[in-house]
């Protein structure tokens, strides 16, 4: 008698269905979180178009109506009465000068640390990493006194202070990326007659473009929105950055002009959002390259 061979029963794949369910759940959860994060910005925009009374009452979370809509009146009042354009200029000067100085000096420092394997380079890297864990409150008093002594208490010199506080993250990201860069490229440029500065600006900097852009975005968001450091260092009667100017919408007896404040907040966050949307494709690449490679 011939033996009948039983075919093994094929098990239905359940892993694929499980993965799809998990992905669907994660999509819903992340979608809810995205709405929760965007909702405050949307409400700030709607309230910036409404009257003061509509914001300070229970109608603050309602959409603008014919009776509460005022158009650009709050934006015009905030720009004219609070000298917002001067604050915008000071914030722009501080942010651009600080970010450019951080990118230039920290990329050079990371290049030195990566290529010169000695005690000095290791000490420099250790000090940069140590600066990331030191609480800002520990150096507040000393920082304010030093800034006054060295004449760093103006928008055109405060970038040196931001360089010191922003160097830790920037050096960390640049160093992690440069460890993956082959030295042979720089050696070939040296054989062609390039000096160290030419090698850095013509060979290293173009390769560092993703990390440069991601670091620039992170540093820009920090410097642009910073309130504590300019308040400690700058003369608040002469120089007011945007976060400092927004605080002056708080009048006497605790009264707050909410409608103009909402309008100025929208003007404040708009440049950062535009910059982020333009350069978002470089952020993940730059952060991952600086934190994982090497």
PDB file of C-alpha atoms in Angstrom:
ATOM      1  CA  UNK A   1       0.000   0.000   0.000  1.00  0.00           C
ATOM      2  CA  UNK A   2       1.269   3.337  -0.881  1.00  0.00           C
ATOM      3  CA  UNK A   3       1.635   5.745   1.961  1.00  0.00           C
ATOM      4  CA  UNK A   4      -0.175   8.958   1.511  1.00  0.00           C
ATOM      5  CA  UNK A   5       2.009  11.915   2.239  1.00  0.00           C
ATOM      6  CA  UNK A   6       0.157  14.620   4.056  1.00  0.00           C
ATOM      7  CA  UNK A   7       0.985  18.066   2.999  1.00  0.00           C
ATOM      8  CA  UNK A   8       1.860  20.343   5.857  1.00  0.00           C
ATOM      9  CA  UNK A   9      -0.862  22.767   6.660  1.00  0.00           C
ATOM     10  CA  UNK A  10       0.244  26.217   5.684  1.00  0.00           C
ATOM     11  CA  UNK A  11      -0.192  28.708   8.470  1.00  0.00           C
ATOM     12  CA  UNK A  12      -1.795  31.925   7.469  1.00  0.00           C
ATOM     13  CA  UNK A  13       0.584  34.794   7.905  1.00  0.00           C
ATOM     14  CA  UNK A  14      -0.498  36.900  10.835  1.00  0.00           C
ATOM     15  CA  UNK A  15       2.575  39.090  11.130  1.00  0.00           C
ATOM     16  CA  UNK A  16       1.536  41.266   8.220  1.00  0.00           C
ATOM     17  CA  UNK A  17      -1.903  41.948   9.686  1.00  0.00           C
ATOM     18  CA  UNK A  18      -0.389  42.734  13.072  1.00  0.00           C
ATOM     19  CA  UNK A  19       2.050  45.180  11.521  1.00  0.00           C
ATOM     20  CA  UNK A  20      -0.740  46.894   9.644  1.00  0.00           C
ATOM     21  CA  UNK A  21      -2.781  47.232  12.802  1.00  0.00           C
ATOM     22  CA  UNK A  22       0.169  48.669  14.715  1.00  0.00           C
ATOM     23  CA  UNK A  23       0.892  51.108  11.888  1.00  0.00           C
ATOM     24  CA  UNK A  24      -2.728  52.176  11.788  1.00  0.00           C
ATOM     25  CA  UNK A  25      -2.797  52.753  15.549  1.00  0.00           C
ATOM     26  CA  UNK A  26       0.462  54.692  15.422  1.00  0.00           C
ATOM     27  CA  UNK A  27      -0.841  56.796  12.540  1.00  0.00           C
ATOM     28  CA  UNK A  28      -3.952  57.705  14.513  1.00  0.00           C
ATOM     29  CA  UNK A  29      -1.972  58.494  17.669  1.00  0.00           C
ATOM     30  CA  UNK A  30       0.604  60.599  15.801  1.00  0.00           C
ATOM     31  CA  UNK A  31      -2.164  62.348  13.874  1.00  0.00           C
ATOM     32  CA  UNK A  32      -3.863  63.301  17.141  1.00  0.00           C
ATOM     33  CA  UNK A  33      -0.546  64.559  18.515  1.00  0.00           C
ATOM     34  CA  UNK A  34       0.046  66.640  15.377  1.00  0.00           C
ATOM     35  CA  UNK A  35      -3.374  68.238  15.736  1.00  0.00           C
ATOM     36  CA  UNK A  36      -2.695  68.891  19.425  1.00  0.00           C
ATOM     37  CA  UNK A  37       0.603  70.625  18.566  1.00  0.00           C
ATOM     38  CA  UNK A  38      -0.837  72.701  15.708  1.00  0.00           C
ATOM     39  CA  UNK A  39      -4.042  73.669  17.524  1.00  0.00           C
ATOM     40  CA  UNK A  40      -2.442  76.384  19.770  1.00  0.00           C
ATOM     41  CA  UNK A  41      -0.803  78.035  16.744  1.00  0.00           C
ATOM     42  CA  UNK A  42      -4.113  78.050  14.864  1.00  0.00           C
ATOM     43  CA  UNK A  43      -5.900  79.568  17.854  1.00  0.00           C
ATOM     44  CA  UNK A  44      -3.213  82.258  18.209  1.00  0.00           C
ATOM     45  CA  UNK A  45      -3.736  83.172  14.550  1.00  0.00           C
ATOM     46  CA  UNK A  46      -7.537  83.368  14.917  1.00  0.00           C
ATOM     47  CA  UNK A  47      -7.298  85.402  18.122  1.00  0.00           C
ATOM     48  CA  UNK A  48      -4.871  87.823  16.472  1.00  0.00           C
ATOM     49  CA  UNK A  49      -7.737  88.782  14.132  1.00  0.00           C
ATOM     50  CA  UNK A  50     -10.327  89.357  16.882  1.00  0.00           C
ATOM     51  CA  UNK A  51     -11.113  92.140  19.303  1.00  0.00           C
ATOM     52  CA  UNK A  52      -9.630  92.305  22.784  1.00  0.00           C
ATOM     53  CA  UNK A  53     -12.963  91.577  24.446  1.00  0.00           C
ATOM     54  CA  UNK A  54     -13.511  88.456  22.345  1.00  0.00           C
ATOM     55  CA  UNK A  55     -10.201  87.024  23.558  1.00  0.00           C
ATOM     56  CA  UNK A  56     -10.575  87.773  27.268  1.00  0.00           C
ATOM     57  CA  UNK A  57     -14.046  86.217  27.519  1.00  0.00           C
ATOM     58  CA  UNK A  58     -15.390  82.720  26.989  1.00  0.00           C
ATOM     59  CA  UNK A  59     -15.417  83.361  23.211  1.00  0.00           C
ATOM     60  CA  UNK A  60     -11.632  83.023  23.004  1.00  0.00           C
ATOM     61  CA  UNK A  61     -11.876  79.578  21.419  1.00  0.00           C
ATOM     62  CA  UNK A  62     -14.467  80.556  18.829  1.00  0.00           C
ATOM     63  CA  UNK A  63     -13.758  81.463  15.218  1.00  0.00           C
ATOM     64  CA  UNK A  64     -13.833  85.168  14.281  1.00  0.00           C
ATOM     65  CA  UNK A  65     -17.286  86.467  13.466  1.00  0.00           C
ATOM     66  CA  UNK A  66     -18.561  89.689  11.911  1.00  0.00           C
ATOM     67  CA  UNK A  67     -18.739  91.266  15.361  1.00  0.00           C
ATOM     68  CA  UNK A  68     -15.293  90.178  16.573  1.00  0.00           C
ATOM     69  CA  UNK A  69     -13.193  90.318  13.386  1.00  0.00           C
ATOM     70  CA  UNK A  70     -10.863  93.341  13.181  1.00  0.00           C
ATOM     71  CA  UNK A  71      -8.532  92.280  10.355  1.00  0.00           C
ATOM     72  CA  UNK A  72      -4.963  93.562  10.567  1.00  0.00           C
ATOM     73  CA  UNK A  73      -5.713  96.184  13.205  1.00  0.00           C
ATOM     74  CA  UNK A  74      -3.885  94.254  15.933  1.00  0.00           C
ATOM     75  CA  UNK A  75      -0.848  93.738  13.699  1.00  0.00           C
ATOM     76  CA  UNK A  76      -0.637  97.456  12.874  1.00  0.00           C
ATOM     77  CA  UNK A  77      -1.028  98.445  16.527  1.00  0.00           C
ATOM     78  CA  UNK A  78       1.617  95.978  17.691  1.00  0.00           C
ATOM     79  CA  UNK A  79       4.129  97.104  15.059  1.00  0.00           C
ATOM     80  CA  UNK A  80       3.618 100.827  15.554  1.00  0.00           C
ATOM     81  CA  UNK A  81       2.969 101.265  19.269  1.00  0.00           C
ATOM     82  CA  UNK A  82       5.536  98.785  20.554  1.00  0.00           C
ATOM     83  CA  UNK A  83       8.269  99.648  18.015  1.00  0.00           C
ATOM     84  CA  UNK A  84       8.194  96.032  16.918  1.00  0.00           C
ATOM     85  CA  UNK A  85      10.305  96.608  13.808  1.00  0.00           C
ATOM     86  CA  UNK A  86      13.289  97.681  15.933  1.00  0.00           C
ATOM     87  CA  UNK A  87      12.913  94.555  18.049  1.00  0.00           C
ATOM     88  CA  UNK A  88      12.672  92.471  14.897  1.00  0.00           C
ATOM     89  CA  UNK A  89      15.902  94.025  13.612  1.00  0.00           C
ATOM     90  CA  UNK A  90      17.763  93.365  16.872  1.00  0.00           C
ATOM     91  CA  UNK A  91      16.586  89.746  16.938  1.00  0.00           C
ATOM     92  CA  UNK A  92      17.575  89.316  13.300  1.00  0.00           C
ATOM     93  CA  UNK A  93      21.066  90.737  13.853  1.00  0.00           C
ATOM     94  CA  UNK A  94      21.633  88.615  16.967  1.00  0.00           C
ATOM     95  CA  UNK A  95      20.353  85.421  15.346  1.00  0.00           C
ATOM     96  CA  UNK A  96      22.218  85.743  12.048  1.00  0.00           C
ATOM     97  CA  UNK A  97      25.537  86.803  13.611  1.00  0.00           C
ATOM     98  CA  UNK A  98      25.354  84.136  16.327  1.00  0.00           C
ATOM     99  CA  UNK A  99      24.440  81.275  13.981  1.00  0.00           C
ATOM    100  CA  UNK A 100      27.101  82.219  11.409  1.00  0.00           C
ATOM    101  CA  UNK A 101      29.747  82.465  14.144  1.00  0.00           C
ATOM    102  CA  UNK A 102      28.692  79.135  15.671  1.00  0.00           C
ATOM    103  CA  UNK A 103      28.773  77.315  12.321  1.00  0.00           C
ATOM    104  CA  UNK A 104      32.136  78.744  11.308  1.00  0.00           C
ATOM    105  CA  UNK A 105      34.026  78.357  14.585  1.00  0.00           C
ATOM    106  CA  UNK A 106      32.493  75.048  15.674  1.00  0.00           C
ATOM    107  CA  UNK A 107      33.003  73.348  12.306  1.00  0.00           C
ATOM    108  CA  UNK A 108      36.662  74.376  12.367  1.00  0.00           C
ATOM    109  CA  UNK A 109      36.973  73.192  15.954  1.00  0.00           C
ATOM    110  CA  UNK A 110      35.371  69.841  15.094  1.00  0.00           C
ATOM    111  CA  UNK A 111      37.729  69.458  12.118  1.00  0.00           C
ATOM    112  CA  UNK A 112      40.715  70.040  14.378  1.00  0.00           C
ATOM    113  CA  UNK A 113      39.414  67.612  17.005  1.00  0.00           C
ATOM    114  CA  UNK A 114      38.779  64.907  14.397  1.00  0.00           C
ATOM    115  CA  UNK A 115      42.016  65.204  12.447  1.00  0.00           C
ATOM    116  CA  UNK A 116      44.458  66.010  15.273  1.00  0.00           C
ATOM    117  CA  UNK A 117      44.358  63.070  17.628  1.00  0.00           C
ATOM    118  CA  UNK A 118      46.123  64.489  20.672  1.00  0.00           C
ATOM    119  CA  UNK A 119      45.572  65.462  24.282  1.00  0.00           C
ATOM    120  CA  UNK A 120      44.666  69.035  23.403  1.00  0.00           C
ATOM    121  CA  UNK A 121      41.960  67.980  20.954  1.00  0.00           C
ATOM    122  CA  UNK A 122      40.517  65.500  23.447  1.00  0.00           C
ATOM    123  CA  UNK A 123      40.502  68.194  26.128  1.00  0.00           C
ATOM    124  CA  UNK A 124      38.703  70.613  23.810  1.00  0.00           C
ATOM    125  CA  UNK A 125      36.087  67.995  22.950  1.00  0.00           C
ATOM    126  CA  UNK A 126      35.583  67.173  26.623  1.00  0.00           C
ATOM    127  CA  UNK A 127      35.110  70.839  27.507  1.00  0.00           C
ATOM    128  CA  UNK A 128      32.546  71.264  24.721  1.00  0.00           C
ATOM    129  CA  UNK A 129      30.608  68.256  25.958  1.00  0.00           C
ATOM    130  CA  UNK A 130      30.832  69.511  29.544  1.00  0.00           C
ATOM    131  CA  UNK A 131      29.306  72.847  28.520  1.00  0.00           C
ATOM    132  CA  UNK A 132      26.150  71.012  27.454  1.00  0.00           C
ATOM    133  CA  UNK A 133      25.442  69.726  30.973  1.00  0.00           C
ATOM    134  CA  UNK A 134      26.227  72.894  32.949  1.00  0.00           C
ATOM    135  CA  UNK A 135      22.956  74.583  34.048  1.00  0.00           C
ATOM    136  CA  UNK A 136      22.615  78.135  32.793  1.00  0.00           C
ATOM    137  CA  UNK A 137      21.553  79.313  36.242  1.00  0.00           C
ATOM    138  CA  UNK A 138      25.041  78.569  37.595  1.00  0.00           C
ATOM    139  CA  UNK A 139      26.686  81.211  35.391  1.00  0.00           C
ATOM    140  CA  UNK A 140      23.975  83.873  35.240  1.00  0.00           C
ATOM    141  CA  UNK A 141      25.522  86.375  37.654  1.00  0.00           C
ATOM    142  CA  UNK A 142      29.076  85.904  36.413  1.00  0.00           C
ATOM    143  CA  UNK A 143      27.919  86.091  32.802  1.00  0.00           C
ATOM    144  CA  UNK A 144      26.116  89.417  33.280  1.00  0.00           C
ATOM    145  CA  UNK A 145      29.127  90.947  35.043  1.00  0.00           C
ATOM    146  CA  UNK A 146      31.585  89.686  32.410  1.00  0.00           C
ATOM    147  CA  UNK A 147      29.395  90.927  29.557  1.00  0.00           C
ATOM    148  CA  UNK A 148      29.303  94.424  31.043  1.00  0.00           C
ATOM    149  CA  UNK A 149      33.053  94.442  31.560  1.00  0.00           C
ATOM    150  CA  UNK A 150      33.896  93.248  28.033  1.00  0.00           C
ATOM    151  CA  UNK A 151      31.232  95.462  26.375  1.00  0.00           C
ATOM    152  CA  UNK A 152      29.249  92.483  25.106  1.00  0.00           C
ATOM    153  CA  UNK A 153      25.962  93.994  26.253  1.00  0.00           C
ATOM    154  CA  UNK A 154      24.717  95.068  22.828  1.00  0.00           C
ATOM    155  CA  UNK A 155      23.113  93.201  19.893  1.00  0.00           C
ATOM    156  CA  UNK A 156      26.287  93.353  17.824  1.00  0.00           C
ATOM    157  CA  UNK A 157      28.622  91.666  20.332  1.00  0.00           C
ATOM    158  CA  UNK A 158      26.296  89.278  22.173  1.00  0.00           C
ATOM    159  CA  UNK A 159      26.963  86.705  19.449  1.00  0.00           C
ATOM    160  CA  UNK A 160      30.236  85.888  21.231  1.00  0.00           C
ATOM    161  CA  UNK A 161      28.254  84.774  24.283  1.00  0.00           C
ATOM    162  CA  UNK A 162      25.926  82.684  22.146  1.00  0.00           C
ATOM    163  CA  UNK A 163      28.982  81.070  20.587  1.00  0.00           C
ATOM    164  CA  UNK A 164      30.058  79.820  23.993  1.00  0.00           C
ATOM    165  CA  UNK A 165      26.664  78.366  24.879  1.00  0.00           C
ATOM    166  CA  UNK A 166      25.932  76.906  21.449  1.00  0.00           C
ATOM    167  CA  UNK A 167      29.351  75.353  20.841  1.00  0.00           C
ATOM    168  CA  UNK A 168      28.601  72.116  22.704  1.00  0.00           C
ATOM    169  CA  UNK A 169      25.787  70.863  20.463  1.00  0.00           C
ATOM    170  CA  UNK A 170      27.403  72.144  17.265  1.00  0.00           C
ATOM    171  CA  UNK A 171      30.800  70.564  17.957  1.00  0.00           C
ATOM    172  CA  UNK A 172      29.121  67.300  18.911  1.00  0.00           C
ATOM    173  CA  UNK A 173      27.196  67.125  15.629  1.00  0.00           C
ATOM    174  CA  UNK A 174      30.105  68.224  13.432  1.00  0.00           C
ATOM    175  CA  UNK A 175      32.544  65.849  15.100  1.00  0.00           C
ATOM    176  CA  UNK A 176      30.237  62.862  14.689  1.00  0.00           C
ATOM    177  CA  UNK A 177      29.848  63.554  10.975  1.00  0.00           C
ATOM    178  CA  UNK A 178      33.530  64.282  10.300  1.00  0.00           C
ATOM    179  CA  UNK A 179      34.586  60.943  11.765  1.00  0.00           C
ATOM    180  CA  UNK A 180      32.904  59.275   8.784  1.00  0.00           C
ATOM    181  CA  UNK A 181      34.638  61.474   6.219  1.00  0.00           C
ATOM    182  CA  UNK A 182      37.576  59.752   4.465  1.00  0.00           C
ATOM    183  CA  UNK A 183      40.906  61.461   5.054  1.00  0.00           C
ATOM    184  CA  UNK A 184      42.058  60.554   1.533  1.00  0.00           C
ATOM    185  CA  UNK A 185      39.917  63.363   0.073  1.00  0.00           C
ATOM    186  CA  UNK A 186      41.748  65.963   2.131  1.00  0.00           C
ATOM    187  CA  UNK A 187      45.114  64.375   1.380  1.00  0.00           C
ATOM    188  CA  UNK A 188      44.387  64.538  -2.352  1.00  0.00           C
ATOM    189  CA  UNK A 189      43.556  68.241  -2.029  1.00  0.00           C
ATOM    190  CA  UNK A 190      46.784  68.791  -0.116  1.00  0.00           C
ATOM    191  CA  UNK A 191      48.790  67.074  -2.883  1.00  0.00           C
ATOM    192  CA  UNK A 192      47.114  69.407  -5.393  1.00  0.00           C
ATOM    193  CA  UNK A 193      48.571  72.347  -3.478  1.00  0.00           C
ATOM    194  CA  UNK A 194      45.706  73.421  -1.218  1.00  0.00           C
ATOM    195  CA  UNK A 195      46.547  74.954   2.149  1.00  0.00           C
ATOM    196  CA  UNK A 196      44.506  74.078   5.272  1.00  0.00           C
ATOM    197  CA  UNK A 197      42.020  76.926   4.789  1.00  0.00           C
ATOM    198  CA  UNK A 198      41.422  75.967   1.159  1.00  0.00           C
ATOM    199  CA  UNK A 199      40.932  72.337   2.152  1.00  0.00           C
ATOM    200  CA  UNK A 200      38.387  73.321   4.775  1.00  0.00           C
ATOM    201  CA  UNK A 201      36.326  75.744   2.696  1.00  0.00           C
ATOM    202  CA  UNK A 202      36.568  73.947  -0.668  1.00  0.00           C
ATOM    203  CA  UNK A 203      36.502  70.298   0.417  1.00  0.00           C
ATOM    204  CA  UNK A 204      35.189  69.912   3.956  1.00  0.00           C
ATOM    205  CA  UNK A 205      32.413  72.541   3.980  1.00  0.00           C
ATOM    206  CA  UNK A 206      30.566  71.211   0.886  1.00  0.00           C
ATOM    207  CA  UNK A 207      30.523  67.730   2.431  1.00  0.00           C
ATOM    208  CA  UNK A 208      29.224  69.197   5.717  1.00  0.00           C
ATOM    209  CA  UNK A 209      26.199  70.801   4.037  1.00  0.00           C
ATOM    210  CA  UNK A 210      23.467  68.563   5.586  1.00  0.00           C
ATOM    211  CA  UNK A 211      24.929  68.890   9.072  1.00  0.00           C
ATOM    212  CA  UNK A 212      25.505  72.615   8.557  1.00  0.00           C
ATOM    213  CA  UNK A 213      21.859  73.194   7.670  1.00  0.00           C
ATOM    214  CA  UNK A 214      20.421  71.028  10.456  1.00  0.00           C
ATOM    215  CA  UNK A 215      22.694  72.673  13.036  1.00  0.00           C
ATOM    216  CA  UNK A 216      21.809  76.113  11.702  1.00  0.00           C
ATOM    217  CA  UNK A 217      18.082  75.404  12.100  1.00  0.00           C
ATOM    218  CA  UNK A 218      18.462  74.131  15.660  1.00  0.00           C
ATOM    219  CA  UNK A 219      20.645  77.071  16.680  1.00  0.00           C
ATOM    220  CA  UNK A 220      18.343  79.568  14.933  1.00  0.00           C
ATOM    221  CA  UNK A 221      15.284  78.303  16.790  1.00  0.00           C
ATOM    222  CA  UNK A 222      17.178  78.589  20.082  1.00  0.00           C
ATOM    223  CA  UNK A 223      18.655  82.077  19.562  1.00  0.00           C
ATOM    224  CA  UNK A 224      15.546  83.566  17.928  1.00  0.00           C
ATOM    225  CA  UNK A 225      13.236  82.490  20.770  1.00  0.00           C
ATOM    226  CA  UNK A 226      15.680  83.060  23.624  1.00  0.00           C
ATOM    227  CA  UNK A 227      14.407  85.415  26.314  1.00  0.00           C
ATOM    228  CA  UNK A 228      16.584  84.902  29.382  1.00  0.00           C
ATOM    229  CA  UNK A 229      20.072  85.597  27.984  1.00  0.00           C
ATOM    230  CA  UNK A 230      19.239  88.904  26.222  1.00  0.00           C
ATOM    231  CA  UNK A 231      17.316  90.047  29.291  1.00  0.00           C
ATOM    232  CA  UNK A 232      20.362  89.437  31.500  1.00  0.00           C
ATOM    233  CA  UNK A 233      22.963  90.914  29.167  1.00  0.00           C
ATOM    234  CA  UNK A 234      21.345  93.664  27.068  1.00  0.00           C
ATOM    235  CA  UNK A 235      20.204  97.077  28.218  1.00  0.00           C
ATOM    236  CA  UNK A 236      16.444  96.560  28.180  1.00  0.00           C
ATOM    237  CA  UNK A 237      15.782 100.303  27.902  1.00  0.00           C
ATOM    238  CA  UNK A 238      17.771 100.556  24.655  1.00  0.00           C
ATOM    239  CA  UNK A 239      17.728  97.099  23.080  1.00  0.00           C
ATOM    240  CA  UNK A 240      14.725  94.805  23.088  1.00  0.00           C
ATOM    241  CA  UNK A 241      14.565  91.559  21.189  1.00  0.00           C
ATOM    242  CA  UNK A 242      11.229  90.148  20.063  1.00  0.00           C
ATOM    243  CA  UNK A 243      10.664  87.932  23.159  1.00  0.00           C
ATOM    244  CA  UNK A 244      11.492  90.946  25.355  1.00  0.00           C
ATOM    245  CA  UNK A 245       9.175  93.258  23.412  1.00  0.00           C
ATOM    246  CA  UNK A 246       6.261  90.848  23.682  1.00  0.00           C
ATOM    247  CA  UNK A 247       6.493  91.054  27.464  1.00  0.00           C
ATOM    248  CA  UNK A 248       5.830  94.800  27.310  1.00  0.00           C
ATOM    249  CA  UNK A 249       2.263  94.147  26.218  1.00  0.00           C
ATOM    250  CA  UNK A 250       1.723  93.508  29.917  1.00  0.00           C
ATOM    251  CA  UNK A 251       0.638  96.930  31.153  1.00  0.00           C
ATOM    252  CA  UNK A 252       0.043  98.400  34.575  1.00  0.00           C
ATOM    253  CA  UNK A 253      -2.058  96.671  37.211  1.00  0.00           C
ATOM    254  CA  UNK A 254      -1.493  93.320  35.487  1.00  0.00           C
ATOM    255  CA  UNK A 255      -3.456  94.263  32.360  1.00  0.00           C
ATOM    256  CA  UNK A 256      -2.368  92.371  29.256  1.00  0.00           C
ATOM    257  CA  UNK A 257      -3.161  93.468  25.707  1.00  0.00           C
ATOM    258  CA  UNK A 258      -3.850  90.004  24.405  1.00  0.00           C
ATOM    259  CA  UNK A 259      -4.909  90.822  20.833  1.00  0.00           C
ATOM    260  CA  UNK A 260      -1.736  92.758  19.822  1.00  0.00           C
ATOM    261  CA  UNK A 261       0.351  90.195  21.683  1.00  0.00           C
ATOM    262  CA  UNK A 262      -1.169  87.380  19.621  1.00  0.00           C
ATOM    263  CA  UNK A 263      -0.445  89.324  16.433  1.00  0.00           C
ATOM    264  CA  UNK A 264       3.205  89.865  17.353  1.00  0.00           C
ATOM    265  CA  UNK A 265       3.568  86.209  18.348  1.00  0.00           C
ATOM    266  CA  UNK A 266       2.391  85.213  14.864  1.00  0.00           C
ATOM    267  CA  UNK A 267       4.943  87.568  13.290  1.00  0.00           C
ATOM    268  CA  UNK A 268       7.605  86.065  15.556  1.00  0.00           C
ATOM    269  CA  UNK A 269       7.023  82.394  14.738  1.00  0.00           C
ATOM    270  CA  UNK A 270       6.483  82.930  11.000  1.00  0.00           C
ATOM    271  CA  UNK A 271      10.199  83.265  10.002  1.00  0.00           C
ATOM    272  CA  UNK A 272      11.158  80.133  11.923  1.00  0.00           C
ATOM    273  CA  UNK A 273       8.322  78.127  10.366  1.00  0.00           C
ATOM    274  CA  UNK A 274       9.319  79.265   6.866  1.00  0.00           C
ATOM    275  CA  UNK A 275      12.967  78.388   7.506  1.00  0.00           C
ATOM    276  CA  UNK A 276      12.000  74.984   8.879  1.00  0.00           C
ATOM    277  CA  UNK A 277       9.741  74.170   5.919  1.00  0.00           C
ATOM    278  CA  UNK A 278      12.434  75.134   3.415  1.00  0.00           C
ATOM    279  CA  UNK A 279      15.216  73.136   5.068  1.00  0.00           C
ATOM    280  CA  UNK A 280      13.291  70.275   6.691  1.00  0.00           C
ATOM    281  CA  UNK A 281      14.699  67.638   4.314  1.00  0.00           C
ATOM    282  CA  UNK A 282      18.188  68.244   5.685  1.00  0.00           C
ATOM    283  CA  UNK A 283      17.268  68.050   9.378  1.00  0.00           C
ATOM    284  CA  UNK A 284      16.941  64.285   9.810  1.00  0.00           C
ATOM    285  CA  UNK A 285      19.958  63.548   7.605  1.00  0.00           C
ATOM    286  CA  UNK A 286      22.143  66.004   9.468  1.00  0.00           C
ATOM    287  CA  UNK A 287      21.077  64.983  12.961  1.00  0.00           C
ATOM    288  CA  UNK A 288      21.415  61.260  12.259  1.00  0.00           C
ATOM    289  CA  UNK A 289      24.801  61.742  10.586  1.00  0.00           C
ATOM    290  CA  UNK A 290      26.118  63.805  13.466  1.00  0.00           C
ATOM    291  CA  UNK A 291      24.838  61.520  16.193  1.00  0.00           C
ATOM    292  CA  UNK A 292      25.359  58.030  14.756  1.00  0.00           C
ATOM    293  CA  UNK A 293      28.195  57.983  12.247  1.00  0.00           C
ATOM    294  CA  UNK A 294      31.725  57.488  13.493  1.00  0.00           C
TER     295      UNK A 294
END
